[in-house]
Amino acid sequence: MSLSGGVGATSTGGSVIIGSGSGTATSSGDMALETPNAGTSGVSGDVSISTGDSSSGASGSFTVSTGAGSTGAGGSISMSVGSGDAVGGAMTLTAGASSGGDGGSISVTAGSGSLSGGAMSLSGG
């Protein structure tokens, strides 16, 4: 299946918005983007999310965020890679390089709290 916004020959191309339904009295709908399990002699499909290059300005940004909880906890973000019988999956986080200025930064910050700040843990295998 292919889903795309229209081409803008002299202006901005069309947008594509995919969303779940809101719940006015209860929860909003879930959304899943996934590939199914592979058969007995194959590999599961990839999921790729990327923004395009730009020849005359900044390229598009990629943002992942969760909502705030006004009377409960804010939403969590969990990222993990798969385990393997031969080699476990790798996770790489890389900031962008620059040929004419400063390279990109990486910042990891635990949340502040009225009782205590959030913990941060980094450990090897």
Tab-separated table of N, CA, C and O in Angstrom:
chain	number	residue	atom	x	y	z
A	1	MET	N	0.841	-1.165	0.000
A	1	MET	CA	0.000	0.000	0.000
A	1	MET	C	0.889	1.232	0.000
A	1	MET	O	1.905	1.274	0.677
A	2	SER	N	0.492	2.212	-0.731
A	2	SER	CA	1.231	3.457	-0.770
A	2	SER	C	0.271	4.600	-0.484
A	2	SER	O	-0.831	4.645	-1.029
A	3	LEU	N	0.682	5.506	0.392
A	3	LEU	CA	-0.122	6.670	0.751
A	3	LEU	C	0.785	7.876	0.701
A	3	LEU	O	1.818	7.907	1.361
A	4	SER	N	0.433	8.866	-0.084
A	4	SER	CA	1.294	10.039	-0.189
A	4	SER	C	0.459	11.286	-0.406
A	4	SER	O	-0.660	11.224	-0.929
A	5	GLY	N	1.028	12.431	-0.006
A	5	GLY	CA	0.400	13.713	-0.284
A	5	GLY	C	0.743	14.147	-1.698
A	5	GLY	O	1.635	13.598	-2.336
A	6	GLY	N	0.041	15.110	-2.208
A	6	GLY	CA	0.264	15.571	-3.565
A	6	GLY	C	1.573	16.315	-3.723
A	6	GLY	O	2.149	16.828	-2.770
A	7	VAL	N	2.071	16.367	-4.958
A	7	VAL	CA	3.294	17.083	-5.300
A	7	VAL	C	2.969	18.559	-5.475
A	7	VAL	O	1.964	18.906	-6.093
A	8	GLY	N	3.812	19.425	-4.942
A	8	GLY	CA	3.649	20.849	-5.153
A	8	GLY	C	4.658	21.330	-6.174
A	8	GLY	O	5.838	21.485	-5.847
A	9	ALA	N	4.241	21.561	-7.392
A	9	ALA	CA	5.169	21.944	-8.460
A	9	ALA	C	5.758	23.323	-8.234
A	9	ALA	O	6.932	23.568	-8.516
A	10	THR	N	4.967	24.251	-7.718
A	10	THR	CA	5.458	25.620	-7.490
A	10	THR	C	5.283	26.069	-6.052
A	10	THR	O	5.571	27.224	-5.722
A	11	SER	N	4.803	25.181	-5.191
A	11	SER	CA	4.592	25.534	-3.789
A	11	SER	C	4.763	24.281	-2.941
A	11	SER	O	5.320	23.296	-3.383
A	12	THR	N	4.245	24.316	-1.737
A	12	THR	CA	4.410	23.226	-0.782
A	12	THR	C	3.633	21.986	-1.207
A	12	THR	O	2.496	22.104	-1.671
A	13	GLY	N	4.242	20.828	-1.025
A	13	GLY	CA	3.549	19.573	-1.308
A	13	GLY	C	2.458	19.315	-0.292
A	13	GLY	O	2.410	19.932	0.777
A	14	GLY	N	1.570	18.392	-0.618
A	14	GLY	CA	0.451	18.072	0.260
A	14	GLY	C	0.883	17.330	1.511
A	14	GLY	O	1.872	16.612	1.522
A	15	SER	N	0.131	17.513	2.578
A	15	SER	CA	0.399	16.850	3.854
A	15	SER	C	-0.372	15.539	3.932
A	15	SER	O	-1.398	15.364	3.282
A	16	VAL	N	0.117	14.633	4.774
A	16	VAL	CA	-0.591	13.391	5.078
A	16	VAL	C	-0.726	13.323	6.584
A	16	VAL	O	0.264	13.410	7.313
A	17	ILE	N	-1.949	13.206	7.046
A	17	ILE	CA	-2.217	13.123	8.482
A	17	ILE	C	-2.984	11.837	8.739
A	17	ILE	O	-4.016	11.591	8.119
A	18	ILE	N	-2.460	11.016	9.644
A	18	ILE	CA	-3.131	9.781	10.040
A	18	ILE	C	-3.325	9.865	11.548
A	18	ILE	O	-2.366	10.078	12.297
A	19	GLY	N	-4.539	9.729	12.004
A	19	GLY	CA	-4.789	9.858	13.433
A	19	GLY	C	-5.887	8.934	13.894
A	19	GLY	O	-6.707	8.468	13.102
A	20	SER	N	-5.900	8.672	15.181
A	20	SER	CA	-6.978	7.874	15.760
A	20	SER	C	-8.078	8.818	16.240
A	20	SER	O	-7.911	10.031	16.273
A	21	GLY	N	-9.196	8.243	16.610
A	21	GLY	CA	-10.329	9.046	17.052
A	21	GLY	C	-10.171	9.561	18.470
A	21	GLY	O	-9.534	8.934	19.311
A	22	SER	N	-10.768	10.721	18.716
A	22	SER	CA	-10.748	11.276	20.068
A	22	SER	C	-11.906	10.698	20.867
A	22	SER	O	-12.894	10.222	20.308
A	23	GLY	N	-11.769	10.730	22.172
A	23	GLY	CA	-12.849	10.308	23.057
A	23	GLY	C	-13.303	11.482	23.884
A	23	GLY	O	-12.559	11.963	24.731
A	24	THR	N	-14.492	11.978	23.640
A	24	THR	CA	-14.945	13.172	24.359
A	24	THR	C	-15.278	12.876	25.816
A	24	THR	O	-15.169	13.760	26.665
A	25	ALA	N	-15.693	11.654	26.124
A	25	ALA	CA	-16.017	11.299	27.506
A	25	ALA	C	-15.062	10.261	28.074
A	25	ALA	O	-14.970	10.113	29.293
A	26	THR	N	-14.371	9.528	27.207
A	26	THR	CA	-13.452	8.490	27.682
A	26	THR	C	-12.142	8.582	26.911
A	26	THR	O	-11.778	9.642	26.437
A	27	SER	N	-11.458	7.476	26.758
A	27	SER	CA	-10.127	7.451	26.158
A	27	SER	C	-10.163	7.698	24.657
A	27	SER	O	-11.147	7.382	23.987
A	28	SER	N	-9.058	8.241	24.141
A	28	SER	CA	-8.908	8.336	22.694
A	28	SER	C	-8.457	6.979	22.149
A	28	SER	O	-8.026	6.113	22.904
A	29	GLY	N	-8.556	6.813	20.848
A	29	GLY	CA	-8.201	5.540	20.226
A	29	GLY	C	-6.704	5.314	20.161
A	29	GLY	O	-5.913	6.258	20.167
A	30	ASP	N	-6.316	4.062	20.097
A	30	ASP	CA	-4.912	3.685	19.956
A	30	ASP	C	-4.498	3.737	18.493
A	30	ASP	O	-5.334	3.711	17.590
A	31	MET	N	-3.186	3.792	18.271
A	31	MET	CA	-2.651	3.702	16.918
A	31	MET	C	-1.432	2.788	16.953
A	31	MET	O	-0.598	2.889	17.850
A	32	ALA	N	-1.361	1.892	15.984
A	32	ALA	CA	-0.214	0.990	15.897
A	32	ALA	C	0.353	1.041	14.488
A	32	ALA	O	-0.390	1.037	13.513
A	33	LEU	N	1.653	1.116	14.395
A	33	LEU	CA	2.369	1.029	13.127
A	33	LEU	C	3.333	-0.129	13.278
A	33	LEU	O	4.276	-0.064	14.074
A	34	GLU	N	3.095	-1.197	12.581
A	34	GLU	CA	3.882	-2.398	12.800
A	34	GLU	C	3.943	-3.251	11.548
A	34	GLU	O	3.139	-3.099	10.639
A	35	THR	N	4.933	-4.120	11.517
A	35	THR	CA	4.994	-5.163	10.502
A	35	THR	C	4.745	-6.494	11.209
A	35	THR	O	5.143	-6.676	12.353
A	36	PRO	N	4.091	-7.428	10.550
A	36	PRO	CA	3.800	-8.709	11.210
A	36	PRO	C	5.045	-9.595	11.312
A	36	PRO	O	6.077	-9.310	10.711
A	37	ASN	N	4.897	-10.652	12.078
A	37	ASN	CA	5.977	-11.623	12.202
A	37	ASN	C	6.272	-12.266	10.853
A	37	ASN	O	5.388	-12.394	10.012
A	38	ALA	N	7.521	-12.682	10.676
A	38	ALA	CA	7.928	-13.344	9.437
A	38	ALA	C	7.501	-14.801	9.450
A	38	ALA	O	7.218	-15.372	10.507
A	39	GLY	N	7.498	-15.396	8.276
A	39	GLY	CA	7.239	-16.821	8.165
A	39	GLY	C	8.429	-17.627	8.646
A	39	GLY	O	9.404	-17.089	9.177
A	40	THR	N	8.376	-18.912	8.419
A	40	THR	CA	9.414	-19.809	8.948
A	40	THR	C	10.770	-19.622	8.294
A	40	THR	O	11.786	-20.017	8.862
A	41	SER	N	10.838	-19.006	7.120
A	41	SER	CA	12.135	-18.878	6.457
A	41	SER	C	12.371	-17.457	5.928
A	41	SER	O	12.954	-17.264	4.870
A	42	GLY	N	11.919	-16.456	6.682
A	42	GLY	CA	12.110	-15.082	6.224
A	42	GLY	C	12.437	-14.157	7.371
A	42	GLY	O	12.695	-14.603	8.494
A	43	VAL	N	12.443	-12.885	7.092
A	43	VAL	CA	12.669	-11.866	8.117
A	43	VAL	C	11.448	-10.967	8.159
A	43	VAL	O	10.731	-10.818	7.168
A	44	SER	N	11.204	-10.358	9.320
A	44	SER	CA	10.062	-9.453	9.399
A	44	SER	C	10.384	-8.166	8.660
A	44	SER	O	11.544	-7.824	8.432
A	45	GLY	N	9.357	-7.447	8.261
A	45	GLY	CA	9.543	-6.228	7.491
A	45	GLY	C	10.105	-5.086	8.318
A	45	GLY	O	9.981	-5.060	9.543
A	46	ASP	N	10.755	-4.144	7.638
A	46	ASP	CA	11.314	-2.966	8.291
A	46	ASP	C	10.249	-1.887	8.446
A	46	ASP	O	9.278	-1.851	7.700
A	47	VAL	N	10.458	-0.997	9.405
A	47	VAL	CA	9.677	0.230	9.541
A	47	VAL	C	10.665	1.373	9.441
A	47	VAL	O	11.631	1.434	10.198
A	48	SER	N	10.441	2.262	8.501
A	48	SER	CA	11.356	3.369	8.282
A	48	SER	C	10.576	4.679	8.337
A	48	SER	O	9.564	4.827	7.647
A	49	ILE	N	11.019	5.607	9.155
A	49	ILE	CA	10.421	6.940	9.237
A	49	ILE	C	11.550	7.940	9.034
A	49	ILE	O	12.541	7.921	9.755
A	50	SER	N	11.427	8.814	8.057
A	50	SER	CA	12.495	9.768	7.789
A	50	SER	C	11.922	11.039	7.192
A	50	SER	O	10.800	11.058	6.688
A	51	THR	N	12.693	12.104	7.273
A	51	THR	CA	12.325	13.356	6.619
A	51	THR	C	13.256	13.562	5.437
A	51	THR	O	14.341	12.991	5.374
A	52	GLY	N	12.845	14.386	4.503
A	52	GLY	CA	13.620	14.592	3.290
A	52	GLY	C	14.752	15.577	3.455
A	52	GLY	O	14.819	16.333	4.426
A	53	ASP	N	15.667	15.547	2.496
A	53	ASP	CA	16.769	16.506	2.429
A	53	ASP	C	16.257	17.851	1.935
A	53	ASP	O	15.189	17.946	1.331
A	54	SER	N	17.041	18.895	2.162
A	54	SER	CA	16.709	20.218	1.644
A	54	SER	C	17.945	20.837	1.024
A	54	SER	O	19.017	20.824	1.622
A	55	SER	N	17.802	21.375	-0.166
A	55	SER	CA	18.939	22.009	-0.836
A	55	SER	C	19.009	23.502	-0.561
A	55	SER	O	19.986	24.150	-0.915
A	56	SER	N	17.981	24.076	0.075
A	56	SER	CA	17.996	25.522	0.301
A	56	SER	C	17.433	25.902	1.659
A	56	SER	O	16.675	26.850	1.789
A	57	GLY	N	17.773	25.144	2.681
A	57	GLY	CA	17.298	25.453	4.029
A	57	GLY	C	17.384	24.228	4.908
A	57	GLY	O	18.033	23.251	4.561
A	58	ALA	N	16.715	24.291	6.034
A	58	ALA	CA	16.738	23.180	6.987
A	58	ALA	C	15.890	22.028	6.475
A	58	ALA	O	14.856	22.234	5.840
A	59	SER	N	16.332	20.814	6.749
A	59	SER	CA	15.503	19.656	6.424
A	59	SER	C	14.415	19.517	7.485
A	59	SER	O	14.431	20.167	8.522
A	60	GLY	N	13.457	18.645	7.223
A	60	GLY	CA	12.349	18.456	8.155
A	60	GLY	C	12.795	17.851	9.470
A	60	GLY	O	13.785	17.135	9.543
A	61	SER	N	12.051	18.147	10.521
A	61	SER	CA	12.329	17.613	11.854
A	61	SER	C	11.516	16.355	12.091
A	61	SER	O	10.491	16.118	11.451
A	62	PHE	N	11.960	15.559	13.032
A	62	PHE	CA	11.248	14.354	13.445
A	62	PHE	C	11.011	14.466	14.946
A	62	PHE	O	11.956	14.585	15.717
A	63	THR	N	9.767	14.474	15.358
A	63	THR	CA	9.427	14.677	16.760
A	63	THR	C	8.610	13.503	17.275
A	63	THR	O	7.644	13.087	16.627
A	64	VAL	N	8.985	12.980	18.429
A	64	VAL	CA	8.208	11.961	19.122
A	64	VAL	C	7.902	12.516	20.501
A	64	VAL	O	8.814	12.886	21.242
A	65	SER	N	6.639	12.615	20.846
A	65	SER	CA	6.285	13.169	22.153
A	65	SER	C	5.017	12.509	22.661
A	65	SER	O	4.240	11.945	21.888
A	66	THR	N	4.820	12.567	23.959
A	66	THR	CA	3.593	12.070	24.572
A	66	THR	C	2.907	13.224	25.283
A	66	THR	O	3.515	14.259	25.556
A	67	GLY	N	1.659	13.035	25.596
A	67	GLY	CA	0.883	14.080	26.245
A	67	GLY	C	1.102	14.147	27.744
A	67	GLY	O	1.589	13.205	28.371
A	68	ALA	N	0.723	15.282	28.299
A	68	ALA	CA	0.776	15.484	29.755
A	68	ALA	C	-0.469	14.876	30.384
A	68	ALA	O	-1.520	14.777	29.749
A	69	GLY	N	-0.364	14.470	31.623
A	69	GLY	CA	-1.512	13.965	32.382
A	69	GLY	C	-1.902	14.974	33.437
A	69	GLY	O	-1.148	15.209	34.369
A	70	SER	N	-3.068	15.591	33.291
A	70	SER	CA	-3.441	16.668	34.222
A	70	SER	C	-3.745	16.145	35.619
A	70	SER	O	-3.523	16.844	36.601
A	71	THR	N	-4.274	14.930	35.739
A	71	THR	CA	-4.523	14.351	37.067
A	71	THR	C	-3.816	13.008	37.238
A	71	THR	O	-4.076	12.298	38.197
A	72	GLY	N	-2.943	12.663	36.318
A	72	GLY	CA	-2.222	11.392	36.392
A	72	GLY	C	-0.838	11.546	35.824
A	72	GLY	O	-0.319	12.653	35.703
A	73	ALA	N	-0.252	10.442	35.449
A	73	ALA	CA	1.110	10.452	34.919
A	73	ALA	C	1.117	10.877	33.458
A	73	ALA	O	0.172	10.613	32.718
A	74	GLY	N	2.180	11.527	33.072
A	74	GLY	CA	2.386	11.818	31.656
A	74	GLY	C	2.691	10.537	30.911
A	74	GLY	O	3.102	9.529	31.503
A	75	GLY	N	2.487	10.560	29.609
A	75	GLY	CA	2.752	9.371	28.795
A	75	GLY	C	4.224	9.028	28.744
A	75	GLY	O	5.086	9.899	28.857
A	76	SER	N	4.536	7.760	28.585
A	76	SER	CA	5.913	7.285	28.525
A	76	SER	C	6.339	7.029	27.087
A	76	SER	O	5.502	6.819	26.212
A	77	ILE	N	7.638	7.049	26.856
A	77	ILE	CA	8.214	6.644	25.586
A	77	ILE	C	9.182	5.508	25.878
A	77	ILE	O	10.053	5.634	26.726
A	78	SER	N	9.006	4.409	25.192
A	78	SER	CA	9.870	3.252	25.387
A	78	SER	C	10.446	2.845	24.043
A	78	SER	O	9.705	2.664	23.080
A	79	MET	N	11.764	2.729	23.973
A	79	MET	CA	12.430	2.257	22.769
A	79	MET	C	13.286	1.059	23.134
A	79	MET	O	14.023	1.099	24.112
A	80	SER	N	13.176	0.008	22.353
A	80	SER	CA	13.997	-1.166	22.615
A	80	SER	C	14.318	-1.854	21.299
A	80	SER	O	13.609	-1.698	20.315
A	81	VAL	N	15.399	-2.598	21.310
A	81	VAL	CA	15.769	-3.396	20.144
A	81	VAL	C	15.645	-4.866	20.508
A	81	VAL	O	15.684	-5.237	21.677
A	82	GLY	N	15.495	-5.683	19.490
A	82	GLY	CA	15.244	-7.098	19.713
A	82	GLY	C	16.474	-7.869	20.151
A	82	GLY	O	17.612	-7.507	19.848
A	83	SER	N	16.217	-8.948	20.876
A	83	SER	CA	17.291	-9.875	21.232
A	83	SER	C	17.451	-10.878	20.098
A	83	SER	O	16.578	-11.004	19.237
A	84	GLY	N	18.575	-11.572	20.083
A	84	GLY	CA	18.820	-12.562	19.039
A	84	GLY	C	19.630	-13.713	19.560
A	84	GLY	O	20.416	-13.551	20.498
A	85	ASP	N	19.447	-14.869	18.970
A	85	ASP	CA	20.232	-16.030	19.376
A	85	ASP	C	21.707	-15.848	19.055
A	85	ASP	O	22.575	-16.302	19.789
A	86	ALA	N	22.012	-15.158	17.946
A	86	ALA	CA	23.410	-14.946	17.561
A	86	ALA	C	23.926	-13.613	18.072
A	86	ALA	O	24.956	-13.551	18.736
A	87	VAL	N	23.221	-12.537	17.773
A	87	VAL	CA	23.638	-11.192	18.181
A	87	VAL	C	22.388	-10.384	18.502
A	87	VAL	O	21.416	-10.417	17.740
A	88	GLY	N	22.418	-9.670	19.607
A	88	GLY	CA	21.309	-8.781	19.932
A	88	GLY	C	21.317	-7.568	19.021
A	88	GLY	O	22.352	-7.175	18.482
A	89	GLY	N	20.165	-6.976	18.833
A	89	GLY	CA	20.058	-5.780	18.004
A	89	GLY	C	20.810	-4.609	18.600
A	89	GLY	O	20.945	-4.501	19.818
A	90	ALA	N	21.294	-3.726	17.764
A	90	ALA	CA	22.053	-2.555	18.210
A	90	ALA	C	21.153	-1.327	18.167
A	90	ALA	O	20.225	-1.240	17.367
A	91	MET	N	21.428	-0.363	19.038
A	91	MET	CA	20.740	0.911	19.027
A	91	MET	C	21.790	2.009	18.893
A	91	MET	O	22.768	2.031	19.634
A	92	THR	N	21.601	2.891	17.943
A	92	THR	CA	22.556	3.966	17.683
A	92	THR	C	21.836	5.297	17.729
A	92	THR	O	20.777	5.452	17.125
A	93	LEU	N	22.398	6.238	18.433
A	93	LEU	CA	21.873	7.596	18.503
A	93	LEU	C	22.987	8.529	18.062
A	93	LEU	O	24.027	8.608	18.702
A	94	THR	N	22.791	9.220	16.941
A	94	THR	CA	23.852	10.026	16.351
A	94	THR	C	23.330	11.417	16.034
A	94	THR	O	22.288	11.565	15.393
A	95	ALA	N	24.046	12.430	16.463
A	95	ALA	CA	23.709	13.805	16.099
A	95	ALA	C	24.305	14.117	14.736
A	95	ALA	O	25.272	13.491	14.306
A	96	GLY	N	23.727	15.087	14.060
A	96	GLY	CA	24.151	15.424	12.706
A	96	GLY	C	25.490	16.131	12.641
A	96	GLY	O	25.859	16.891	13.531
A	97	ALA	N	26.205	15.873	11.562
A	97	ALA	CA	27.484	16.538	11.298
A	97	ALA	C	27.229	17.828	10.522
A	97	ALA	O	26.163	18.010	9.934
A	98	SER	N	28.210	18.705	10.514
A	98	SER	CA	28.108	19.951	9.755
A	98	SER	C	29.404	20.199	9.020
A	98	SER	O	30.481	20.077	9.591
A	99	SER	N	29.290	20.552	7.748
A	99	SER	CA	30.494	20.859	6.974
A	99	SER	C	30.879	22.329	7.082
A	99	SER	O	31.967	22.704	6.659
A	100	GLY	N	30.001	23.163	7.637
A	100	GLY	CA	30.325	24.582	7.703
A	100	GLY	C	29.986	25.236	9.024
A	100	GLY	O	29.891	26.462	9.100
A	101	GLY	N	29.802	24.466	10.064
A	101	GLY	CA	29.447	25.044	11.367
A	101	GLY	C	29.545	24.005	12.464
A	101	GLY	O	30.295	23.034	12.337
A	102	ASP	N	28.798	24.211	13.509
A	102	ASP	CA	28.819	23.300	14.647
A	102	ASP	C	28.028	22.031	14.338
A	102	ASP	O	26.988	22.077	13.685
A	103	GLY	N	28.515	20.909	14.857
A	103	GLY	CA	27.782	19.660	14.752
A	103	GLY	C	26.581	19.673	15.682
A	103	GLY	O	26.483	20.495	16.595
A	104	GLY	N	25.668	18.762	15.455
A	104	GLY	CA	24.474	18.672	16.292
A	104	GLY	C	24.784	18.166	17.687
A	104	GLY	O	25.791	17.507	17.925
A	105	SER	N	23.912	18.476	18.620
A	105	SER	CA	24.075	18.093	20.020
A	105	SER	C	23.142	16.950	20.374
A	105	SER	O	22.119	16.743	19.731
A	106	ILE	N	23.502	16.228	21.425
A	106	ILE	CA	22.632	15.216	22.017
A	106	ILE	C	22.447	15.599	23.473
A	106	ILE	O	23.418	15.831	24.191
A	107	SER	N	21.204	15.681	23.899
A	107	SER	CA	20.903	16.042	25.273
A	107	SER	C	19.938	15.023	25.848
A	107	SER	O	18.916	14.717	25.234
A	108	VAL	N	20.263	14.486	27.012
A	108	VAL	CA	19.391	13.547	27.711
A	108	VAL	C	19.151	14.123	29.095
A	108	VAL	O	20.097	14.360	29.853
A	109	THR	N	17.890	14.360	29.441
A	109	THR	CA	17.566	15.033	30.697
A	109	THR	C	16.450	14.281	31.410
A	109	THR	O	15.417	13.989	30.806
A	110	ALA	N	16.656	13.993	32.677
A	110	ALA	CA	15.594	13.407	33.492
A	110	ALA	C	14.668	14.524	33.967
A	110	ALA	O	15.086	15.677	34.097
A	111	GLY	N	13.419	14.195	34.196
A	111	GLY	CA	12.430	15.198	34.576
A	111	GLY	C	12.607	15.711	35.993
A	111	GLY	O	13.079	15.006	36.879
A	112	SER	N	12.221	16.961	36.176
A	112	SER	CA	12.233	17.537	37.521
A	112	SER	C	10.935	17.175	38.222
A	112	SER	O	9.947	16.812	37.590
A	113	GLY	N	10.930	17.260	39.531
A	113	GLY	CA	9.725	16.951	40.301
A	113	GLY	C	9.667	17.764	41.563
A	113	GLY	O	10.698	18.248	42.049
A	114	SER	N	8.480	17.941	42.112
A	114	SER	CA	8.337	18.733	43.327
A	114	SER	C	8.934	18.018	44.542
A	114	SER	O	9.352	18.674	45.498
A	115	LEU	N	9.003	16.681	44.530
A	115	LEU	CA	9.645	15.942	45.607
A	115	LEU	C	11.089	15.629	45.303
A	115	LEU	O	11.975	15.879	46.111
A	116	SER	N	11.353	15.069	44.152
A	116	SER	CA	12.722	14.786	43.727
A	116	SER	C	12.747	14.663	42.209
A	116	SER	O	11.726	14.382	41.582
A	117	GLY	N	13.903	14.894	41.636
A	117	GLY	CA	14.055	14.771	40.196
A	117	GLY	C	14.067	13.307	39.773
A	117	GLY	O	14.315	12.410	40.582
A	118	GLY	N	13.831	13.086	38.504
A	118	GLY	CA	13.862	11.728	37.982
A	118	GLY	C	15.258	11.157	37.941
A	118	GLY	O	16.240	11.895	37.835
A	119	ALA	N	15.345	9.852	38.007
A	119	ALA	CA	16.635	9.173	38.005
A	119	ALA	C	17.117	8.956	36.571
A	119	ALA	O	16.320	8.916	35.633
A	120	MET	N	18.410	8.824	36.410
A	120	MET	CA	18.995	8.496	35.111
A	120	MET	C	19.984	7.355	35.324
A	120	MET	O	20.777	7.377	36.259
A	121	SER	N	19.920	6.365	34.452
A	121	SER	CA	20.798	5.206	34.582
A	121	SER	C	21.352	4.863	33.217
A	121	SER	O	20.616	4.833	32.229
A	122	LEU	N	22.647	4.629	33.140
A	122	LEU	CA	23.306	4.207	31.918
A	122	LEU	C	24.256	3.082	32.286
A	122	LEU	O	25.133	3.245	33.122
A	123	SER	N	24.047	1.913	31.675
A	123	SER	CA	24.889	0.771	32.035
A	123	SER	C	25.205	-0.072	30.811
A	123	SER	O	24.441	-0.079	29.844
A	124	GLY	N	26.323	-0.743	30.870
A	124	GLY	CA	26.727	-1.652	29.798
A	124	GLY	C	26.132	-3.036	29.998
A	124	GLY	O	25.518	-3.309	31.021
A	125	GLY	N	26.362	-3.923	29.023
A	125	GLY	CA	25.793	-5.269	29.083
A	125	GLY	C	26.545	-6.179	30.010
A	125	GLY	O	27.552	-5.894	30.584
